[in-house]
Amino acid sequence: MTYEQIALATEDGVARIVMNRPEKLNALTATMSDELVDAFEKAAAADDVRCVVLTGEGRGFCAGQDLTEFADAYRSGQRPDIKAHLAKTYHRLIPTIAETRKPVLAAVNGVAAGAGLSLALACDIRVASEEARFTQAFVKIGLVPDSGGTFFLPRVVGYAKAVELSMTGEMIDAETARELGLVSRVFPSASFEPDVSGLAGTLAGLPTQALVATRDLIRGALTADLDEALAREADAQASMAETDDHLEGVTAFAEKRQPQFRGR
């Protein structure tokens, strides 16, 4: 696929996916959604990719759905078929991000609103520039959160705060987002790119299969009882014990050196 609204580049084990409509604060279109699905699938399948970074070009991370896609329908007094639109776009994109078999880092460089916030929430780890802003903007146009917003947000910030943010549509800054656990780190805007690259490089240097299995276990444990969680841990541990990275980790420990993980 030739990309028109995103960019994809891989270097040193990190695939960097950039939403590239800066004049629209990287608002999502059907085209961009298709391109993001393709880019994530490519990154997941690439042996040389050990971490995926999702970010935005310019001042915004992603301002949510580009409503101009529905402009003709609204002007004519019709109602667009939003359910069909969701099925073709976000219901494909969000699971693709969340189920990527590599660690996924959202580098929120600017505003993340509505479906743009959902994109960040679908990633494994979120970091923000000090200039980033976050809002569940749906209520401001008489809609409810979609694109996984009602699934991810309460799991990240808790039920009560998720309800408040979704009902009020309040815009919060990066430091507030960090305090809520919405992002784990806030980087200075002047050093945002190298700070993100440093974290992505760290993730790319770790045992990829163990990182993904850890994420899956934690996600599954949210709805499991203790016995089920213990059983899942045992199964995953048995699988990890068969990996080359486990052998390398144990050997490096015995030899008192830094391990050189390969993601295998």
Coordinates of C-alpha atoms in Angstrom, one line a residue:
M1 CA 0.0 0.0 0.0
T2 CA 1.2 3.5 -0.9
Y3 CA 0.6 5.8 2.1
E4 CA -1.0 9.2 1.6
Q5 CA -1.9 10.2 5.1
I6 CA 0.7 8.4 7.3
A7 CA 4.4 7.6 7.2
L8 CA 6.2 4.4 8.2
A9 CA 9.9 4.1 8.8
T10 CA 12.0 1.4 10.7
E11 CA 15.4 2.0 12.3
D12 CA 17.3 0.1 14.9
G13 CA 14.4 -2.3 15.6
V14 CA 11.8 0.5 16.0
A15 CA 8.9 1.0 13.5
R16 CA 7.8 4.6 13.7
I17 CA 4.2 5.2 12.4
V18 CA 3.4 8.9 12.0
M19 CA -0.1 10.2 11.3
N20 CA 0.6 12.8 8.7
R21 CA -2.2 15.4 8.3
P22 CA -0.7 18.2 10.4
E23 CA -3.0 20.8 8.8
K24 CA -5.9 18.9 10.3
L25 CA -4.2 18.0 13.6
N26 CA -4.0 14.5 12.1
A27 CA -7.8 14.0 12.2
L28 CA -8.8 10.5 11.2
T29 CA -10.3 9.6 7.8
A30 CA -11.3 6.3 6.4
T31 CA -8.1 6.4 4.3
M32 CA -5.9 7.1 7.3
S33 CA -7.6 4.2 9.2
D34 CA -6.9 1.8 6.4
E35 CA -3.3 3.0 6.1
L36 CA -2.8 2.6 9.9
V37 CA -4.1 -1.0 9.8
D38 CA -1.7 -1.8 7.0
A39 CA 1.3 -0.2 8.8
F40 CA 0.6 -2.0 12.0
E41 CA 0.2 -5.3 10.2
K42 CA 3.5 -4.7 8.4
A43 CA 5.3 -3.8 11.6
A44 CA 3.9 -6.9 13.4
A45 CA 5.1 -9.2 10.6
A46 CA 8.6 -7.7 10.2
D47 CA 11.3 -9.7 11.9
D48 CA 13.5 -6.6 12.3
V49 CA 10.8 -4.7 14.3
R50 CA 10.9 -5.1 18.1
C51 CA 8.9 -2.0 19.1
V52 CA 6.2 0.2 17.4
V53 CA 5.9 3.9 18.0
L54 CA 2.7 5.7 17.1
T55 CA 2.8 9.5 16.9
G56 CA 1.5 12.5 15.0
E57 CA 3.1 15.1 12.7
G58 CA 3.1 18.7 13.7
R59 CA 1.2 20.2 16.7
G60 CA -1.3 17.4 17.2
F61 CA -1.3 13.7 18.0
C62 CA -4.8 13.1 16.6
A63 CA -7.9 15.3 16.8
G64 CA -10.3 12.4 16.4
Q65 CA -12.6 11.8 13.5
D66 CA -12.5 14.3 10.6
L67 CA -16.2 15.3 10.5
T68 CA -15.8 16.8 7.1
E69 CA -16.1 13.2 5.8
F70 CA -19.8 13.5 6.7
A71 CA -20.3 17.1 5.7
D72 CA -22.4 16.4 2.6
A73 CA -24.8 14.2 4.6
Y74 CA -25.2 16.8 7.3
R75 CA -25.7 19.7 4.9
S76 CA -28.5 17.8 3.2
G77 CA -30.2 17.1 6.5
Q78 CA -29.4 13.4 6.5
R79 CA -27.8 11.4 9.2
P80 CA -24.6 9.5 8.3
D81 CA -24.5 5.8 9.0
I82 CA -22.0 6.0 11.9
K83 CA -22.4 2.4 12.8
A84 CA -21.3 1.3 9.3
H85 CA -18.4 3.8 9.4
L86 CA -17.2 2.4 12.8
A87 CA -17.4 -1.2 11.4
K88 CA -15.2 -0.3 8.4
T89 CA -12.7 1.8 10.3
Y90 CA -12.1 1.8 14.1
H91 CA -13.5 -1.7 14.6
R92 CA -10.7 -2.9 12.5
L93 CA -8.0 -0.4 13.6
I94 CA -8.3 -0.5 17.4
P95 CA -8.0 -4.3 17.7
T96 CA -5.1 -4.3 15.2
I97 CA -3.2 -1.9 17.5
A98 CA -4.2 -3.6 20.8
E99 CA -3.3 -7.1 19.5
T100 CA 0.0 -6.2 17.8
R101 CA 2.6 -8.8 18.8
K102 CA 5.2 -6.2 19.5
P103 CA 5.2 -3.6 22.3
V104 CA 3.4 -0.4 21.1
L105 CA 4.3 3.0 22.4
A106 CA 2.0 6.0 21.9
A107 CA 4.1 9.2 21.8
V108 CA 1.5 11.9 22.3
N109 CA 3.0 15.0 21.0
G110 CA -0.1 17.3 21.0
V111 CA -3.8 17.1 21.3
A112 CA -5.4 13.6 21.5
A113 CA -9.2 14.0 21.3
G114 CA -12.1 11.6 20.8
A115 CA -11.0 8.7 18.7
G116 CA -7.5 10.1 18.8
L117 CA -7.5 9.5 22.5
S118 CA -8.8 6.0 21.9
L119 CA -5.8 5.3 19.6
A120 CA -3.4 6.2 22.4
L121 CA -5.4 4.1 24.9
A122 CA -5.1 1.0 22.6
C123 CA -1.3 1.2 22.8
D124 CA 0.6 -0.6 25.6
I125 CA 2.5 2.4 27.0
R126 CA 1.7 6.1 26.6
V127 CA 4.1 9.0 27.0
A128 CA 3.4 12.7 26.4
S129 CA 5.0 15.9 25.5
E130 CA 4.4 18.7 28.0
E131 CA 2.3 20.3 25.3
A132 CA 0.0 17.3 25.0
R133 CA -3.7 17.7 25.8
F134 CA -6.4 15.0 26.2
T135 CA -10.2 15.0 25.9
Q136 CA -13.1 12.6 25.5
A137 CA -14.7 15.1 23.1
F138 CA -17.7 13.0 21.9
V139 CA -20.2 14.6 24.3
K140 CA -19.5 18.0 22.8
I141 CA -21.2 16.9 19.6
G142 CA -23.9 14.8 21.2
L143 CA -22.3 11.4 20.8
V144 CA -20.9 8.7 23.1
P145 CA -17.3 7.5 23.3
D146 CA -16.5 4.9 20.6
S147 CA -13.4 3.3 19.1
G148 CA -12.8 1.5 22.4
G149 CA -13.0 4.5 24.6
T150 CA -15.5 3.0 27.0
F151 CA -13.4 -0.2 27.2
F152 CA -9.9 1.2 27.7
L153 CA -10.4 4.4 29.7
P154 CA -11.9 2.9 32.9
R155 CA -9.2 0.3 32.8
V156 CA -6.6 3.0 32.7
V157 CA -7.9 5.7 35.0
G158 CA -10.7 3.9 36.9
Y159 CA -14.5 3.9 36.6
A160 CA -15.3 7.2 38.4
K161 CA -12.7 9.3 36.5
A162 CA -13.6 7.7 33.2
V163 CA -17.3 8.6 33.7
E164 CA -16.4 12.2 34.7
L165 CA -14.0 12.7 31.7
S166 CA -16.5 11.2 29.3
M167 CA -19.5 13.1 30.6
T168 CA -17.8 16.5 30.8
G169 CA -15.5 16.3 27.8
E170 CA -13.0 18.1 29.9
M171 CA -9.6 18.9 28.4
I172 CA -6.7 17.9 30.6
D173 CA -3.1 18.7 30.3
A174 CA -0.1 16.4 30.2
E175 CA 0.7 16.6 33.9
T176 CA -2.9 15.9 34.9
A177 CA -2.9 12.9 32.5
R178 CA 0.3 11.6 34.2
E179 CA -1.3 12.0 37.7
L180 CA -4.3 10.0 36.5
G181 CA -2.2 7.3 35.0
L182 CA -3.4 8.1 31.5
V183 CA 0.3 8.5 30.5
S184 CA 3.3 7.1 32.4
R185 CA 5.8 9.9 31.6
V186 CA 5.8 13.5 30.5
F187 CA 8.8 14.6 28.5
P188 CA 9.9 18.3 27.9
S189 CA 8.9 19.4 24.4
A190 CA 12.5 20.3 23.5
S191 CA 13.7 16.8 24.1
F192 CA 10.5 14.9 23.2
E193 CA 11.8 13.1 20.1
P194 CA 15.1 11.8 21.7
D195 CA 13.3 10.9 24.9
V196 CA 10.8 8.8 23.0
S197 CA 13.5 7.3 20.9
G198 CA 15.4 6.3 24.0
L199 CA 12.4 4.6 25.6
A200 CA 11.5 2.9 22.3
G201 CA 15.1 1.7 22.0
T202 CA 15.0 0.2 25.5
L203 CA 11.8 -1.7 24.6
A204 CA 13.3 -2.9 21.4
G205 CA 16.3 -4.3 23.2
L206 CA 14.2 -6.4 25.6
P207 CA 12.8 -10.0 25.0
T208 CA 9.9 -9.2 22.7
Q209 CA 7.9 -12.4 23.3
A210 CA 8.1 -11.9 27.1
L211 CA 6.9 -8.3 26.8
V212 CA 3.8 -9.3 24.8
A213 CA 3.1 -12.3 27.0
T214 CA 3.3 -10.0 30.1
R215 CA 0.8 -7.6 28.5
D216 CA -1.6 -10.4 27.6
L217 CA -1.4 -11.8 31.1
I218 CA -2.1 -8.5 32.8
R219 CA -5.0 -7.8 30.4
G220 CA -6.5 -11.2 31.0
A221 CA -6.1 -11.0 34.8
L222 CA -8.5 -8.0 34.8
T223 CA -11.4 -10.4 34.3
A224 CA -9.9 -13.7 35.7
D225 CA -10.0 -15.2 39.1
L226 CA -6.8 -16.1 40.9
D227 CA -6.7 -19.7 39.9
E228 CA -7.2 -18.8 36.3
A229 CA -4.5 -16.2 36.4
L230 CA -2.1 -18.6 38.0
A231 CA -2.8 -21.2 35.3
R232 CA -2.3 -18.6 32.6
E233 CA 1.0 -17.5 34.1
A234 CA 2.2 -21.1 34.2
D235 CA 1.3 -21.7 30.6
A236 CA 3.0 -18.5 29.5
Q237 CA 6.1 -19.3 31.6
A238 CA 6.4 -22.7 30.0
S239 CA 6.3 -21.0 26.5
M240 CA 8.8 -18.4 27.5
A241 CA 11.2 -21.0 28.9
E242 CA 11.5 -22.4 25.3
T243 CA 12.6 -19.1 23.8
D244 CA 16.1 -18.2 22.8
D245 CA 15.8 -15.0 24.7
H246 CA 15.3 -16.9 28.0
L247 CA 18.4 -19.0 27.4
E248 CA 20.3 -15.8 26.6
G249 CA 19.1 -14.1 29.7
V250 CA 20.1 -16.9 32.0
T251 CA 23.4 -17.3 30.3
A252 CA 24.2 -13.6 30.5
F253 CA 23.3 -13.6 34.2
A254 CA 25.6 -16.5 34.9
E255 CA 28.4 -14.8 32.8
K256 CA 27.8 -11.4 34.5
R257 CA 27.2 -9.6 31.2
Q258 CA 24.4 -7.7 29.6
P259 CA 22.0 -10.0 27.6
Q260 CA 21.7 -9.5 23.9
F261 CA 18.0 -10.3 23.2
R262 CA 16.9 -11.1 19.7
G263 CA 13.2 -11.3 20.1
R264 CA 13.2 -15.0 19.5

